[in-house]
XYZ file of N, CA, C and O in Angstrom:
288
model
N 97.815 127.318 105.452
C 97.726 128.545 104.687
C 98.474 128.362 103.375
O 99.633 128.013 103.367
N 97.777 128.619 102.280
C 98.380 128.492 100.957
C 98.577 129.876 100.352
O 97.658 130.698 100.356
N 99.744 130.123 99.825
C 100.024 131.395 99.165
C 99.511 131.417 97.741
O 99.298 132.479 97.178
N 99.330 130.244 97.134
C 98.843 130.140 95.764
C 97.342 130.414 95.738
O 96.574 129.787 96.459
N 96.910 131.362 94.911
C 95.486 131.723 94.835
C 94.605 130.538 94.460
O 93.486 130.416 94.947
N 95.103 129.652 93.612
C 94.311 128.500 93.170
C 94.042 127.530 94.326
O 93.045 126.813 94.317
N 94.921 127.522 95.323
C 94.778 126.598 96.446
C 94.404 127.306 97.754
O 94.418 126.687 98.816
N 94.070 128.553 97.684
C 93.799 129.336 98.892
C 92.644 128.771 99.718
O 92.643 128.880 100.936
N 91.687 128.149 99.077
C 90.521 127.605 99.785
C 90.597 126.088 99.934
O 89.590 125.441 100.214
N 91.779 125.512 99.725
C 91.928 124.054 99.779
C 92.851 123.628 100.916
O 93.729 124.367 101.340
N 92.617 122.409 101.389
C 93.469 121.782 102.394
C 93.819 120.381 101.924
O 93.112 119.788 101.114
N 94.908 119.853 102.464
C 95.371 118.523 102.100
C 95.509 117.689 103.371
O 96.086 118.149 104.354
N 94.975 116.471 103.335
C 95.123 115.515 104.429
C 95.801 114.297 103.823
O 95.332 113.757 102.821
N 96.932 113.861 104.402
C 97.681 112.736 103.835
C 98.049 111.714 104.896
O 98.052 112.000 106.088
N 98.376 110.529 104.418
C 98.907 109.462 105.258
C 99.792 108.582 104.387
O 99.831 108.747 103.169
N 100.499 107.677 105.002
C 101.336 106.731 104.269
C 100.912 105.312 104.629
O 100.209 105.096 105.610
N 101.342 104.369 103.814
C 101.097 102.963 104.138
C 102.196 102.111 103.556
O 102.949 102.541 102.695
N 102.298 100.908 104.070
C 103.298 99.968 103.612
C 103.006 98.584 104.155
O 102.027 98.383 104.871
N 103.872 97.623 103.844
C 103.615 96.240 104.231
C 103.818 95.950 105.714
O 103.359 94.942 106.209
N 104.497 96.811 106.429
C 104.739 96.566 107.851
C 104.859 97.864 108.617
O 104.787 98.947 108.062
N 105.064 97.730 109.894
C 105.184 98.899 110.743
C 106.434 99.689 110.387
O 107.516 99.145 110.318
N 106.264 100.962 110.156
C 107.399 101.816 109.841
C 107.941 101.672 108.437
O 108.987 102.215 108.122
N 107.258 100.941 107.584
C 107.719 100.734 106.214
C 106.784 101.426 105.233
O 106.055 100.784 104.493
N 106.789 102.740 105.216
C 105.931 103.486 104.304
C 106.476 103.385 102.883
O 107.632 103.685 102.635
N 105.641 102.920 101.970
C 106.054 102.810 100.576
C 105.145 103.589 99.640
O 105.436 103.705 98.464
N 104.059 104.103 100.172
C 103.121 104.855 99.338
C 102.415 105.911 100.182
O 102.405 105.841 101.407
N 101.841 106.867 99.497
C 101.121 107.949 100.150
C 99.699 108.006 99.622
O 99.457 107.759 98.446
N 98.783 108.332 100.511
C 97.389 108.578 100.157
C 97.054 109.986 100.598
O 97.561 110.454 101.615
N 96.172 110.639 99.871
C 95.792 111.973 100.291
C 94.463 112.399 99.728
O 93.963 111.824 98.760
N 93.918 113.402 100.365
C 92.664 114.010 99.929
C 92.889 115.512 99.865
O 93.418 116.107 100.812
N 92.511 116.105 98.757
C 92.514 117.555 98.621
C 91.057 117.987 98.650
O 90.243 117.478 97.885
N 90.729 118.884 99.552
C 89.342 119.307 99.685
C 89.244 120.718 100.196
O 90.253 121.395 100.416
N 88.036 121.160 100.406
C 87.832 122.526 100.899
C 88.347 122.664 102.329
O 88.390 121.693 103.084
N 88.731 123.867 102.700
C 89.273 124.084 104.037
C 88.246 123.781 105.124
O 88.621 123.501 106.256
N 86.989 123.785 104.799
C 85.942 123.507 105.794
C 85.433 122.065 105.733
O 84.341 121.777 106.182
N 86.247 121.142 105.190
C 85.818 119.743 105.134
C 85.848 119.126 106.531
O 86.465 119.660 107.449
N 85.217 117.986 106.674
C 85.157 117.272 107.952
C 86.460 116.488 108.122
O 86.590 115.351 107.680
N 87.443 117.113 108.786
C 88.773 116.527 108.914
C 88.764 115.191 109.643
O 89.474 114.270 109.273
N 87.972 115.064 110.687
C 87.962 113.805 111.440
C 87.419 112.662 110.581
O 87.926 111.546 110.651
N 86.418 112.931 109.779
C 85.868 111.899 108.893
C 86.896 111.505 107.835
O 87.117 110.323 107.579
N 87.527 112.493 107.218
C 88.530 112.224 106.178
C 89.717 111.466 106.773
O 90.186 110.483 106.202
N 90.196 111.902 107.935
C 91.350 111.256 108.560
C 91.046 109.811 108.931
O 91.867 108.916 108.708
N 89.855 109.555 109.472
C 89.522 108.177 109.856
C 89.381 107.282 108.633
O 89.789 106.124 108.660
N 88.840 107.807 107.563
C 88.713 107.004 106.330
C 90.071 106.756 105.682
O 90.322 105.668 105.161
N 90.948 107.748 105.708
C 92.299 107.530 105.187
C 93.048 106.501 106.027
O 93.768 105.663 105.486
N 92.880 106.561 107.330
C 93.523 105.588 108.217
C 93.030 104.176 107.910
O 93.831 103.239 107.781
N 91.727 104.010 107.775
C 91.162 102.699 107.447
C 91.683 102.207 106.097
O 92.095 101.050 105.964
N 91.685 103.079 105.101
C 92.164 102.693 103.777
C 93.653 102.342 103.805
O 94.069 101.346 103.202
N 94.460 103.123 104.522
C 95.894 102.829 104.569
C 96.171 101.514 105.287
O 97.036 100.742 104.880
N 95.424 101.225 106.358
C 95.600 99.942 107.052
C 95.161 98.775 106.173
O 95.800 97.724 106.165
N 94.077 98.957 105.441
C 93.596 97.901 104.550
C 94.602 97.631 103.437
O 94.968 96.480 103.183
N 95.063 98.688 102.789
C 96.039 98.512 101.710
C 97.357 97.965 102.233
O 97.970 97.098 101.605
N 97.802 98.439 103.383
C 99.031 97.924 103.983
C 98.918 96.456 104.335
O 99.869 95.693 104.182
N 97.742 96.032 104.785
C 97.523 94.626 105.111
C 97.489 93.739 103.883
O 97.843 92.561 103.941
N 97.081 94.299 102.751
C 97.024 93.524 101.507
C 98.377 93.409 100.819
O 98.591 92.488 100.034
N 99.279 94.308 101.107
C 100.571 94.317 100.403
C 101.357 93.015 100.561
O 101.864 92.507 99.569
N 101.494 92.446 101.760
C 102.251 91.189 101.856
C 101.585 90.040 101.099
O 102.267 89.117 100.656
N 100.286 90.093 100.926
C 99.581 89.048 100.188
C 99.821 89.216 98.695
O 100.116 88.272 97.980
N 99.708 90.438 98.215
C 99.834 90.722 96.790
C 101.287 90.770 96.332
O 101.609 90.381 95.223
N 102.176 91.275 97.179
C 103.581 91.434 96.824
C 104.470 90.784 97.883
O 105.169 91.468 98.620
N 104.453 89.458 97.983
C 105.288 88.809 99.009
C 106.765 89.059 98.715
O 107.199 89.043 97.578
N 107.517 89.289 99.772
C 108.956 89.512 99.611
C 109.642 88.179 99.393
O 109.237 87.156 99.938
N 110.689 88.213 98.574
C 111.446 86.992 98.323
C 112.116 86.528 99.600
O 112.610 87.331 100.373
N 112.126 85.241 99.784
C 112.814 84.682 100.935
C 114.282 84.537 100.590
O 114.645 84.172 99.486
N 115.124 84.848 101.559
C 116.557 84.663 101.365
C 117.073 83.784 102.480
O 116.482 83.694 103.542
N 118.156 83.144 102.231
C 118.732 82.256 103.245
C 119.511 81.148 102.593
O 119.650 81.103 101.366
N 120.024 80.216 103.391
C 120.864 79.150 102.851
C 120.109 78.218 101.891
O 120.713 77.647 100.992
N 118.795 78.081 102.040
C 118.043 77.193 101.163
C 117.580 77.904 99.887
O 117.015 77.277 99.018
N 117.821 79.193 99.770
C 117.382 79.961 98.616
C 118.622 80.530 97.917
O 119.394 81.252 98.507
N 118.840 80.175 96.648
C 119.999 80.647 95.915
C 119.686 81.992 95.287
O 118.604 82.216 94.773
N 120.671 82.910 95.306
C 120.519 84.208 94.655
C 120.609 84.001 93.142
O 121.449 83.262 92.648
N 119.733 84.666 92.438
C 119.714 84.522 90.970
C 120.114 85.799 90.308
O 119.883 86.841 90.691
């Protein structure tokens, strides 16, 4: 339920994603009519968040630390 007249007929569905389990670093969302197909939107957001989360370690690998790696 939205108190704002501009959003009275709108709903928001959101999820988060990140490079690993429990590491949310970003949010995805859809703003749509209150009568949208929630199951379709939720499943597509889930697929997109898993895909983007799976790509994060490839695109943004974390620096390795340890005795063989010097801090700069």
